[in-house]
PDB file of C-alpha atoms (C1' of nucleotides) in Angstrom:
ATOM      1  CA  MET A   1       0.000   0.000   0.000  1.00 52.00           C
ATOM      2  CA  ALA A   2       1.302   3.322  -0.784  1.00 42.00           C
ATOM      3  CA  ALA A   3       2.186   3.563   2.871  1.00 46.00           C
ATOM      4  CA  ARG A   4       1.355   7.224   2.637  1.00 47.00           C
ATOM      5  CA  VAL A   5       4.419   8.324   0.754  1.00 49.00           C
ATOM      6  CA  VAL A   6       3.189  11.827   1.126  1.00 51.00           C
ATOM      7  CA  SER A   7       2.711  12.903   4.688  1.00 53.00           C
ATOM      8  CA  PRO A   8       1.360  16.086   6.199  1.00 57.00           C
ATOM      9  CA  GLY A   9       4.748  16.755   7.639  1.00 76.00           C
ATOM     10  CA  PHE A  10       8.426  16.151   7.292  1.00 86.00           C
ATOM     11  CA  HIS A  11       8.569  14.152  10.492  1.00 88.00           C
ATOM     12  CA  ARG A  12       6.431  11.358   9.163  1.00 88.00           C
ATOM     13  CA  ARG A  13       9.001  10.747   6.494  1.00 89.00           C
ATOM     14  CA  VAL A  14      11.766  10.541   9.067  1.00 92.00           C
ATOM     15  CA  TYR A  15       9.913   7.927  11.063  1.00 91.00           C
ATOM     16  CA  THR A  16       9.377   5.876   7.935  1.00 89.00           C
ATOM     17  CA  VAL A  17      13.068   5.860   7.131  1.00 91.00           C
ATOM     18  CA  VAL A  18      14.109   5.133  10.699  1.00 93.00           C
ATOM     19  CA  ARG A  19      11.753   2.183  10.801  1.00 92.00           C
ATOM     20  CA  THR A  20      13.719   0.635   7.932  1.00 91.00           C
ATOM     21  CA  VAL A  21      16.751   0.284  10.175  1.00 93.00           C
ATOM     22  CA  PRO A  22      16.936  -3.350  11.320  1.00 92.00           C
ATOM     23  CA  GLU A  23      17.781  -4.441  14.801  1.00 93.00           C
ATOM     24  CA  GLY A  24      21.451  -4.612  15.611  1.00 93.00           C
ATOM     25  CA  TYR A  25      22.362  -1.711  13.337  1.00 93.00           C
ATOM     26  CA  VAL A  26      22.629   2.033  13.749  1.00 94.00           C
ATOM     27  CA  THR A  27      22.576   5.010  11.443  1.00 94.00           C
ATOM     28  CA  THR A  28      23.353   8.692  11.535  1.00 94.00           C
ATOM     29  CA  TYR A  29      21.107  11.726  11.228  1.00 95.00           C
ATOM     30  CA  GLY A  30      22.907  12.751   8.082  1.00 93.00           C
ATOM     31  CA  ASP A  31      22.313   9.375   6.460  1.00 93.00           C
ATOM     32  CA  VAL A  32      18.632   9.443   7.276  1.00 93.00           C
ATOM     33  CA  ALA A  33      18.406  12.890   5.784  1.00 93.00           C
ATOM     34  CA  ALA A  34      20.398  11.787   2.763  1.00 91.00           C
ATOM     35  CA  ALA A  35      18.079   8.820   2.352  1.00 90.00           C
ATOM     36  CA  MET A  36      15.316  11.362   1.967  1.00 89.00           C
ATOM     37  CA  GLY A  37      17.255  13.226  -0.651  1.00 85.00           C
ATOM     38  CA  SER A  38      18.454  16.138   1.434  1.00 88.00           C
ATOM     39  CA  PRO A  39      21.503  15.645   3.659  1.00 89.00           C
ATOM     40  CA  ARG A  40      21.008  19.184   4.953  1.00 90.00           C
ATOM     41  CA  VAL A  41      17.948  18.191   6.899  1.00 92.00           C
ATOM     42  CA  ALA A  42      20.037  16.168   9.344  1.00 94.00           C
ATOM     43  CA  ARG A  43      19.012  18.582  12.083  1.00 92.00           C
ATOM     44  CA  HIS A  44      15.365  17.982  11.402  1.00 92.00           C
ATOM     45  CA  VAL A  45      15.837  14.261  11.758  1.00 93.00           C
ATOM     46  CA  GLY A  46      16.806  14.699  15.364  1.00 92.00           C
ATOM     47  CA  TRP A  47      14.137  17.292  15.773  1.00 91.00           C
ATOM     48  CA  ALA A  48      11.562  14.935  14.326  1.00 91.00           C
ATOM     49  CA  LEU A  49      12.571  12.196  16.712  1.00 92.00           C
ATOM     50  CA  ALA A  50      12.319  14.641  19.590  1.00 90.00           C
ATOM     51  CA  ALA A  51       8.779  15.433  18.548  1.00 87.00           C
ATOM     52  CA  MET A  52       8.016  11.753  18.124  1.00 87.00           C
ATOM     53  CA  LYS A  53       5.310  10.884  20.585  1.00 78.00           C
ATOM     54  CA  ASP A  54       2.353   9.464  18.691  1.00 77.00           C
ATOM     55  CA  GLU A  55       4.545   7.710  16.197  1.00 86.00           C
ATOM     56  CA  GLU A  56       6.849   4.843  16.987  1.00 89.00           C
ATOM     57  CA  ALA A  57      10.301   4.333  15.542  1.00 93.00           C
ATOM     58  CA  PRO A  58      13.688   2.966  16.686  1.00 95.00           C
ATOM     59  CA  TRP A  59      15.024   6.424  17.433  1.00 94.00           C
ATOM     60  CA  HIS A  60      17.722   4.865  19.587  1.00 94.00           C
ATOM     61  CA  ARG A  61      19.278   3.431  16.428  1.00 95.00           C
ATOM     62  CA  VAL A  62      19.903   6.925  15.162  1.00 95.00           C
ATOM     63  CA  ILE A  63      23.092   8.627  16.323  1.00 95.00           C
ATOM     64  CA  ASN A  64      25.301  11.436  15.068  1.00 94.00           C
ATOM     65  CA  ALA A  65      28.054  11.097  12.469  1.00 93.00           C
ATOM     66  CA  GLN A  66      30.650  10.950  15.194  1.00 92.00           C
ATOM     67  CA  GLY A  67      29.199   7.679  16.397  1.00 92.00           C
ATOM     68  CA  ARG A  68      28.159   9.384  19.587  1.00 92.00           C
ATOM     69  CA  ILE A  69      24.796   9.885  21.222  1.00 92.00           C
ATOM     70  CA  SER A  70      23.388  13.337  20.962  1.00 90.00           C
ATOM     71  CA  HIS A  71      21.393  14.518  23.875  1.00 85.00           C
ATOM     72  CA  ARG A  72      21.733  18.288  23.847  1.00 81.00           C
ATOM     73  CA  GLY A  73      21.817  18.498  27.593  1.00 76.00           C
ATOM     74  CA  ASP A  74      19.507  15.643  28.350  1.00 80.00           C
ATOM     75  CA  THR A  75      21.935  12.977  29.492  1.00 83.00           C
ATOM     76  CA  GLY A  76      19.046  10.801  30.561  1.00 87.00           C
ATOM     77  CA  ARG A  77      18.191  10.175  26.942  1.00 88.00           C
ATOM     78  CA  ALA A  78      21.762   9.180  26.137  1.00 89.00           C
ATOM     79  CA  THR A  79      21.817   6.655  28.946  1.00 91.00           C
ATOM     80  CA  LEU A  80      18.597   5.089  27.763  1.00 92.00           C
ATOM     81  CA  GLN A  81      19.722   5.046  24.168  1.00 92.00           C
ATOM     82  CA  ARG A  82      22.983   3.361  25.017  1.00 93.00           C
ATOM     83  CA  ALA A  83      21.177   0.727  27.021  1.00 94.00           C
ATOM     84  CA  LEU A  84      18.830  -0.010  24.136  1.00 94.00           C
ATOM     85  CA  LEU A  85      21.638  -0.302  21.637  1.00 94.00           C
ATOM     86  CA  GLU A  86      23.681  -2.571  23.847  1.00 94.00           C
ATOM     87  CA  ALA A  87      20.596  -4.722  24.223  1.00 96.00           C
ATOM     88  CA  GLU A  88      20.543  -5.131  20.457  1.00 95.00           C
ATOM     89  CA  GLY A  89      24.174  -6.125  20.221  1.00 94.00           C
ATOM     90  CA  ILE A  90      25.755  -2.753  19.513  1.00 94.00           C
ATOM     91  CA  GLU A  91      29.162  -2.372  21.075  1.00 92.00           C
ATOM     92  CA  PHE A  92      30.228   0.885  22.681  1.00 92.00           C
ATOM     93  CA  LYS A  93      33.756   2.148  22.711  1.00 89.00           C
ATOM     94  CA  GLY A  94      33.733   4.503  25.620  1.00 87.00           C
ATOM     95  CA  ASP A  95      30.918   6.820  24.581  1.00 88.00           C
ATOM     96  CA  ARG A  96      31.133   6.014  20.928  1.00 90.00           C
ATOM     97  CA  VAL A  97      29.802   3.310  18.633  1.00 92.00           C
ATOM     98  CA  ASP A  98      31.829   1.566  15.976  1.00 90.00           C
ATOM     99  CA  LEU A  99      30.062   2.924  12.920  1.00 90.00           C
ATOM    100  CA  LYS A 100      32.369   0.919  10.711  1.00 87.00           C
ATOM    101  CA  ARG A 101      30.592  -2.200  11.899  1.00 89.00           C
ATOM    102  CA  PHE A 102      27.107  -1.146  12.905  1.00 92.00           C
ATOM    103  CA  ARG A 103      26.345   1.626  10.459  1.00 91.00           C
ATOM    104  CA  TRP A 104      23.318   0.729   8.376  1.00 90.00           C
ATOM    105  CA  TRP A 105      23.188   1.797   4.765  1.00 87.00           C
ATOM    106  CA  PHE A 106      19.775   2.682   3.365  1.00 84.00           C
ATOM    107  CA  GLY A 107      18.797   0.762   0.282  1.00 71.00           C
ATOM    108  CA  GLY A 108      21.222  -1.890   1.417  1.00 58.00           C
ATOM    109  CA  ASP A 109      20.755  -4.144  -1.583  1.00 53.00           C
ATOM    110  CA  ARG A 110      24.026  -5.756  -0.719  1.00 52.00           C
ATOM    111  CA  GLY A 111      23.822  -5.365   2.981  1.00 56.00           C
ATOM    112  CA  PRO A 112      25.316  -2.714   5.225  1.00 58.00           C
ATOM    113  CA  ASN A 113      28.723  -1.194   4.734  1.00 58.00           C
ATOM    114  CA  PRO A 114      28.775  -1.544   0.928  1.00 54.00           C
ATOM    115  CA  GLY A 115      32.180  -1.771  -0.552  1.00 55.00           C
ATOM    116  CA  SER A 116      34.967  -0.917   1.711  1.00 51.00           C
TER     117      SER A 116
ATOM    118  C1'  DG B   1       4.543  35.433   7.238  1.00 61.45           C
ATOM    119  C1'  DG B   2       9.063  36.795   9.733  1.00 61.45           C
ATOM    120  C1'  DT B   3      11.885  35.239  13.738  1.00 61.45           C
ATOM    121  C1'  DT B   4      13.771  31.724  16.673  1.00 61.45           C
ATOM    122  C1'  DT B   5      15.284  27.284  17.506  1.00 61.45           C
ATOM    123  C1'  DG B   6      17.270  22.707  16.940  1.00 61.45           C
ATOM    124  C1'  DA B   7      18.759  14.811  19.351  1.00 61.45           C
ATOM    125  C1'  DC B   8      23.441  17.887  12.949  1.00 61.45           C
ATOM    126  C1'  DC B   9      27.639  18.034   9.779  1.00 61.45           C
ATOM    127  C1'  DA B  10      31.921  19.581   7.862  1.00 61.45           C
ATOM    128  C1'  DT B  11      35.785  22.311   8.346  1.00 61.45           C
ATOM    129  C1'  DA B  12      39.228  25.103  10.923  1.00 61.45           C
ATOM    130  C1'  DA B  13      42.150  26.034  14.806  1.00 61.45           C
TER     131       DA B  13
ATOM    132  C1'  DC C   1      41.970  14.652  20.916  1.00 61.45           C
ATOM    133  C1'  DT C   2      38.397  18.917  21.793  1.00 61.45           C
ATOM    134  C1'  DT C   3      36.255  23.337  20.933  1.00 61.45           C
ATOM    135  C1'  DA C   4      34.437  26.943  17.818  1.00 61.45           C
ATOM    136  C1'  DT C   5      31.978  28.651  13.589  1.00 61.45           C
ATOM    137  C1'  DG C   6      29.068  28.626   9.404  1.00 61.45           C
ATOM    138  C1'  DG C   7      25.409  26.600   6.945  1.00 61.45           C
ATOM    139  C1'  DC C   8      21.376  24.350   5.895  1.00 61.45           C
ATOM    140  C1'  DC C   9      16.107  23.618   6.214  1.00 61.45           C
ATOM    141  C1'  DA C  10      11.630  22.595   8.455  1.00 61.45           C
ATOM    142  C1'  DA C  11       8.507  23.240  12.495  1.00 61.45           C
ATOM    143  C1'  DA C  12       6.910  26.173  16.281  1.00 61.45           C
ATOM    144  C1'  DC C  13       5.907  30.893  18.163  1.00 61.45           C
TER     145       DC C  13
END
DNA sequence: GGTTTGACCATAA
DNA sequence: CTTATGGCCAAAC
């Protein structure tokens, strides 16, 4: 079903993309934005997830390009996110995630981390 | 309909 | 390694 390709807002699109991320993998805000066709909207991805209340999506699988958890002051969110990722098999190096291994690539016809 | 803000990213120092 | 700055675009006020 068309799955509502067109949504009343930009957020809906973000949730749709984030839902495509399988368990055990993570992605970055920039990649989600790029998957939509505009890598400049990376900020809105995080903003959309912050506004996510009625919708459901694995927001914890979305991190910044530095492989770190963004919390903008709210450390509580970072703690929860880290716990959720570790529960899915994501390994943390200090406060960072190994994007080289867990970064999911949208449209992964050949799986994550295409080429190398 | 203009201003402010924001869970970012890339580059520079 | 970290911190600072510019830019980009959509939603909220």
